[in-house]
XYZ file of C-alpha atoms in Angstrom:
369
model
C 109.387 133.392 115.373
C 108.011 131.186 112.928
C 109.484 127.745 111.712
C 108.467 125.776 108.916
C 109.652 121.638 109.353
C 109.222 119.549 105.990
C 109.027 116.034 107.785
C 108.138 112.730 106.602
C 104.961 113.233 108.414
C 103.885 114.873 111.987
C 100.867 112.873 111.911
C 102.203 109.404 112.346
C 104.174 107.751 113.969
C 104.497 103.905 112.455
C 107.810 103.778 111.733
C 108.751 106.891 111.854
C 110.344 107.788 115.499
C 111.446 111.441 113.907
C 107.589 112.427 114.374
C 108.454 111.617 118.025
C 110.895 114.468 118.671
C 109.687 117.088 116.141
C 106.478 116.594 118.267
C 108.210 117.732 121.217
C 110.204 120.493 119.709
C 107.321 121.946 118.102
C 105.096 121.622 120.616
C 107.908 123.254 123.149
C 108.284 126.555 120.269
C 104.734 127.102 120.574
C 104.448 127.208 124.460
C 107.970 129.282 124.469
C 105.526 131.918 121.581
C 107.120 130.510 118.696
C 104.397 129.985 115.390
C 105.569 125.893 114.086
C 103.974 124.337 111.453
C 104.697 120.582 109.630
C 104.488 120.266 105.931
C 104.209 116.639 104.962
C 103.618 114.981 102.130
C 99.511 113.622 101.327
C 101.630 110.493 99.845
C 103.991 109.836 102.630
C 104.442 105.531 103.477
C 103.811 106.432 107.139
C 100.835 108.048 107.108
C 99.736 105.679 104.655
C 100.718 101.987 106.682
C 98.436 104.001 109.245
C 95.692 104.832 107.915
C 95.873 101.019 106.679
C 96.216 99.434 109.587
C 94.594 101.267 111.597
C 92.423 103.658 110.106
C 90.972 106.925 110.426
C 90.586 107.520 114.131
C 94.613 106.926 114.401
C 94.524 110.125 112.767
C 91.464 111.751 114.512
C 93.605 110.860 118.003
C 96.622 112.340 116.967
C 94.634 115.337 117.161
C 93.262 114.926 120.269
C 96.525 114.581 121.508
C 99.024 117.330 120.256
C 96.195 119.882 120.172
C 98.536 122.693 120.048
C 100.221 121.053 116.367
C 99.470 122.197 112.584
C 100.475 120.029 109.964
C 99.851 120.697 106.446
C 100.164 118.098 103.298
C 101.520 118.886 100.074
C 101.332 117.131 96.708
C 101.969 118.163 93.462
C 101.653 121.764 92.413
C 101.927 122.847 95.625
C 103.345 126.473 96.378
C 106.560 126.127 98.823
C 107.842 129.253 98.061
C 104.767 130.960 99.394
C 104.579 128.304 102.244
C 107.722 129.369 103.499
C 107.119 133.054 102.335
C 106.575 134.657 106.299
C 108.696 131.444 108.049
C 112.304 132.755 109.438
C 113.573 129.266 110.057
C 112.865 126.214 107.540
C 113.994 122.828 108.756
C 113.850 120.505 106.188
C 113.810 116.693 107.026
C 116.410 114.184 104.928
C 113.634 112.133 104.005
C 112.075 115.069 102.314
C 111.935 114.085 98.188
C 115.806 115.460 97.111
C 113.820 117.394 93.949
C 111.992 119.624 97.188
C 115.386 119.985 99.140
C 116.875 121.188 96.222
C 113.457 124.091 95.440
C 114.253 124.593 99.047
C 117.990 125.537 98.324
C 116.767 127.611 95.353
C 114.419 129.609 97.209
C 116.988 130.250 99.561
C 119.580 131.799 96.718
C 117.618 133.143 95.319
C 117.041 135.662 98.287
C 114.556 133.942 100.201
C 114.606 135.135 103.788
C 114.756 132.290 106.292
C 117.171 130.340 107.696
C 117.287 126.659 106.040
C 118.350 124.405 107.499
C 118.589 120.643 106.599
C 118.244 117.397 109.722
C 119.515 114.469 109.263
C 118.150 112.014 112.180
C 119.266 108.122 110.048
C 122.291 106.378 109.066
C 122.093 106.739 105.169
C 125.134 108.896 105.663
C 126.809 106.159 106.099
C 124.669 103.061 104.594
C 123.187 104.828 101.145
C 125.837 107.209 101.074
C 125.184 108.128 97.383
C 121.878 109.645 98.723
C 122.541 111.652 100.544
C 126.153 112.691 98.096
C 123.019 113.585 95.997
C 121.317 116.148 98.007
C 122.008 119.684 96.946
C 123.228 121.376 100.305
C 125.616 124.218 99.020
C 122.571 126.622 99.329
C 121.481 125.658 102.900
C 122.988 127.605 105.677
C 123.405 124.716 108.243
C 122.684 121.020 108.745
C 121.923 119.872 112.175
C 123.022 116.067 112.905
C 121.735 113.993 115.586
C 125.181 113.154 116.370
C 129.057 113.953 116.406
C 129.701 111.125 114.074
C 127.130 111.885 112.114
C 128.447 115.521 112.588
C 131.847 114.558 111.606
C 130.787 112.439 108.426
C 128.985 115.076 106.924
C 132.264 117.443 107.488
C 134.389 115.058 106.139
C 132.322 114.185 102.999
C 132.292 118.147 101.855
C 128.074 117.915 102.560
C 128.042 121.424 104.430
C 130.483 123.481 105.890
C 128.474 124.738 108.693
C 127.396 121.049 110.660
C 126.244 121.288 114.144
C 124.916 117.811 116.692
C 121.838 118.202 117.604
C 121.005 115.209 119.345
C 116.932 113.814 119.443
C 115.015 114.137 123.372
C 112.622 113.122 124.979
C 109.196 115.242 125.083
C 108.432 115.374 128.763
C 105.420 116.637 128.982
C 104.474 113.260 127.679
C 107.340 110.902 128.564
C 107.324 111.102 132.845
C 106.597 108.953 135.093
C 102.865 107.202 135.268
C 101.198 104.959 137.849
C 101.745 101.544 137.420
C 98.939 99.477 135.268
C 98.492 95.534 135.642
C 102.596 94.798 135.841
C 104.295 92.854 132.889
C 107.622 91.904 133.609
C 109.358 93.318 129.818
C 108.230 95.414 127.639
C 110.462 96.121 124.085
C 108.898 98.677 121.444
C 110.223 98.594 118.514
C 110.289 97.856 114.453
C 111.805 94.909 112.783
C 114.532 96.328 111.330
C 115.182 94.922 108.001
C 117.625 93.431 108.525
C 119.369 95.616 110.578
C 118.740 93.642 114.233
C 117.451 90.458 113.244
C 120.255 88.224 114.681
C 120.469 90.569 118.127
C 116.075 90.352 118.373
C 116.950 87.190 118.867
C 119.764 86.984 120.839
C 119.418 89.890 123.562
C 115.354 89.900 123.441
C 114.130 86.225 122.762
C 116.278 84.153 124.289
C 116.839 85.503 127.370
C 112.814 85.989 127.529
C 112.069 82.877 127.051
C 115.218 81.452 129.388
C 113.551 83.396 131.939
C 110.302 82.109 131.430
C 109.202 86.102 131.295
C 105.483 87.606 130.611
C 106.491 90.309 127.962
C 105.078 92.467 125.539
C 106.383 93.747 122.554
C 104.966 96.632 120.324
C 106.150 97.636 116.720
C 105.694 96.775 112.646
C 106.855 95.118 109.826
C 107.335 91.520 112.128
C 107.375 88.953 108.826
C 105.952 85.454 110.270
C 108.991 84.059 111.725
C 109.953 86.363 113.622
C 105.838 86.397 115.113
C 106.278 82.532 115.624
C 109.936 83.042 117.283
C 107.864 85.858 119.650
C 105.097 83.556 119.793
C 107.692 80.572 121.386
C 109.546 82.735 123.458
C 106.113 84.144 125.338
C 106.362 87.151 124.131
C 103.031 89.011 123.430
C 102.706 90.972 120.785
C 100.748 93.633 119.934
C 101.253 95.840 116.809
C 101.954 99.307 116.170
C 101.378 101.566 119.462
C 100.604 105.656 118.986
C 103.869 107.149 120.556
C 101.007 108.630 123.546
C 100.755 105.556 124.507
C 103.830 104.385 125.376
C 104.465 105.938 129.011
C 101.524 104.147 129.586
C 103.247 100.907 128.426
C 106.643 101.840 129.948
C 104.520 102.063 133.186
C 102.483 98.891 132.491
C 105.983 96.825 132.869
C 109.469 96.483 135.195
C 112.268 96.663 132.708
C 112.454 97.847 128.613
C 115.243 97.000 126.677
C 117.382 99.268 123.997
C 119.061 97.112 120.954
C 120.283 99.219 118.541
C 119.881 98.634 114.652
C 123.452 97.542 113.399
C 124.175 100.501 111.187
C 124.794 102.958 114.482
C 126.647 100.037 116.371
C 129.739 99.668 113.725
C 129.382 103.046 111.729
C 127.442 105.832 113.619
C 128.700 104.743 117.781
C 127.804 107.351 120.341
C 123.803 107.547 118.648
C 121.058 105.750 120.180
C 118.097 105.685 119.208
C 115.207 107.972 120.307
C 113.307 105.028 122.669
C 116.770 105.377 125.314
C 115.874 109.113 125.930
C 111.523 108.136 126.392
C 111.895 105.337 128.020
C 114.149 106.999 130.995
C 112.116 109.868 130.713
C 109.089 107.734 132.285
C 111.336 106.168 134.852
C 111.841 103.068 133.926
C 114.801 100.511 134.559
C 116.186 99.856 131.180
C 118.968 97.435 129.673
C 121.013 97.917 126.929
C 122.348 95.481 124.549
C 126.196 96.903 122.866
C 126.633 100.437 122.420
C 128.780 103.041 122.565
C 128.005 105.958 124.786
C 131.106 107.740 122.624
C 129.754 111.243 123.744
C 128.829 110.931 126.954
C 125.186 111.660 127.221
C 124.479 109.007 130.260
C 125.947 107.099 132.445
C 126.392 103.580 132.018
C 126.088 101.226 134.982
C 123.834 103.956 136.358
C 121.797 105.146 134.331
C 121.551 102.031 132.555
C 122.884 98.923 131.937
C 124.696 96.853 129.719
C 124.166 92.972 128.588
C 127.752 92.593 126.601
C 125.750 89.094 124.774
C 122.424 87.038 125.293
C 124.082 85.664 128.519
C 124.655 88.891 130.279
C 121.181 90.228 129.127
C 120.374 87.157 130.786
C 121.614 87.676 134.143
C 121.078 91.755 134.294
C 117.303 91.219 133.530
C 117.149 88.775 136.249
C 118.667 91.307 139.190
C 116.784 94.176 137.999
C 113.525 92.175 138.360
C 114.813 90.757 141.651
C 116.040 93.486 143.086
C 113.822 96.620 143.773
C 116.196 98.392 145.174
C 118.503 98.342 141.586
C 115.713 98.672 139.803
C 114.329 102.162 141.899
C 117.533 102.968 141.220
C 118.374 102.737 137.801
C 115.221 104.343 137.388
C 115.389 107.463 139.402
C 119.045 107.886 138.051
C 118.010 107.569 134.079
C 115.302 110.142 134.929
C 117.613 112.440 136.894
C 119.467 112.648 133.876
C 116.724 113.066 131.094
C 115.938 115.960 133.365
C 118.936 117.778 133.230
C 119.788 117.438 130.312
C 118.023 115.898 127.713
C 114.282 116.930 127.198
C 113.054 118.445 124.082
C 113.085 122.523 125.740
C 116.465 121.548 125.626
C 116.485 121.346 122.418
C 114.903 123.825 121.367
C 117.119 126.255 123.437
C 120.020 124.946 121.372
C 118.579 125.093 118.055
C 118.027 128.581 119.537
C 121.565 128.843 119.814
C 122.511 127.131 116.725
C 120.462 130.003 115.155
C 121.538 132.623 116.769
C 125.648 131.697 115.640
C 124.369 131.296 112.143
C 122.797 135.683 112.839
C 119.231 134.149 112.132
C 118.010 134.850 115.511
C 116.002 137.344 117.882
C 115.384 135.294 120.922
C 114.254 138.077 122.962
C 110.821 138.524 120.327
C 109.271 134.991 122.666
C 108.468 134.579 125.395
C 110.099 131.575 128.270
C-alpha cells in the first residue's frame, strides 16, 4: 500500500513530539514493504526554529539517522491532488492548515480513491475547541485519536462518526537499552510548556533535585531566562534541544528520568501520556511520574513506573530509586517488558492496518512481513 502523511514536520522534532511517532510508524511500514512519504509545509515553525538554532547540519543529520524515510516540502501552488493521486491512504495531522484539511476532504468527496484519515495527537480539542470544531472533517473516512478520552471528545462533539483510539508508541528500533556512558543521576527531556506545567516543573523536578543534591541534565526548548535561572539554582545542567535520535544515549547516561505531564492532559484528557513515557521505558531507564491517571491501563503503575503525588513524594521516590539498585532494576525490566509486549510502533502499524481493514481500505496480504 502507498501511504501519504501530512505532518507539521517529519524532519524536525524541535518542540514537535509527533515527529517521533510518525518516524517510527513510517519506518515500520517501509520495513513491511509499503510505500510511505511525508509532506510538510516548507515554512513550518518547527523546522525553521531547528535550523535557526542548530543549523542545516541538523537536517543533514536527520537524513543520516533515518535514511529510509522520505519527506517532501510543499508551499503555495503545490499540487496536492497530484501528490495523493496514487495514494491508498492519506493521514492528515491535526496541525495541518485548516484550508488544506478542507481541500483534501474535497478531493475525497470528488472521488479520490484513497482512504482519508485525520490524526489528532494534541490537546486543542479541549484547550482550543473552536479551532478543532472549525475543521471540515465530514468527508474524512475516519479519525485517529491518541487516547480514549480524546476519541470520546470527538464523538460527543459530533466531529466524526468513525473515531478510533490510536495511541502513540516507541520506535524500538531506535529506543532500546544502550550501554551506559558517564552516569549522571537524573535526566529530564521536555519543553518548557508555555505555562502548562510551570508550577509542576518546579515542584516535581527542580525542588526535589535541589533538596537531594542531584547531578542532573535537562534537555528541551523554549525555556525563559527565569526557568534557566531556576535550573541553575537546582544544580541542573541545561543543554537545550536534543535530536530524538540522541535521546536513547541520554537515557543510558543517567539513572532515572521523570514524566511531568502538561496540565490539560491531567485535567481534561486523563489517560494520555507523553510519548516520552513510551520511549523512556523502551530504553530501560527507571521512570517516576508526576500525577496522571492511567485510565486505559496502558501500563502497570508501581511495577513499570513509580507515581509521586506531590513534591515530597517525588523526592522520596528519587531517593529510593537512586539508592536501591534492585528497585531500579525491577522498574527498568518491567517497563521494558510492557513496551515490547504492547507499545511499539510495530503494534501501532498492526492496529492501523486493522482500522483500515474495518474501513474497507486495506489489503494486508500485499505487504511483506
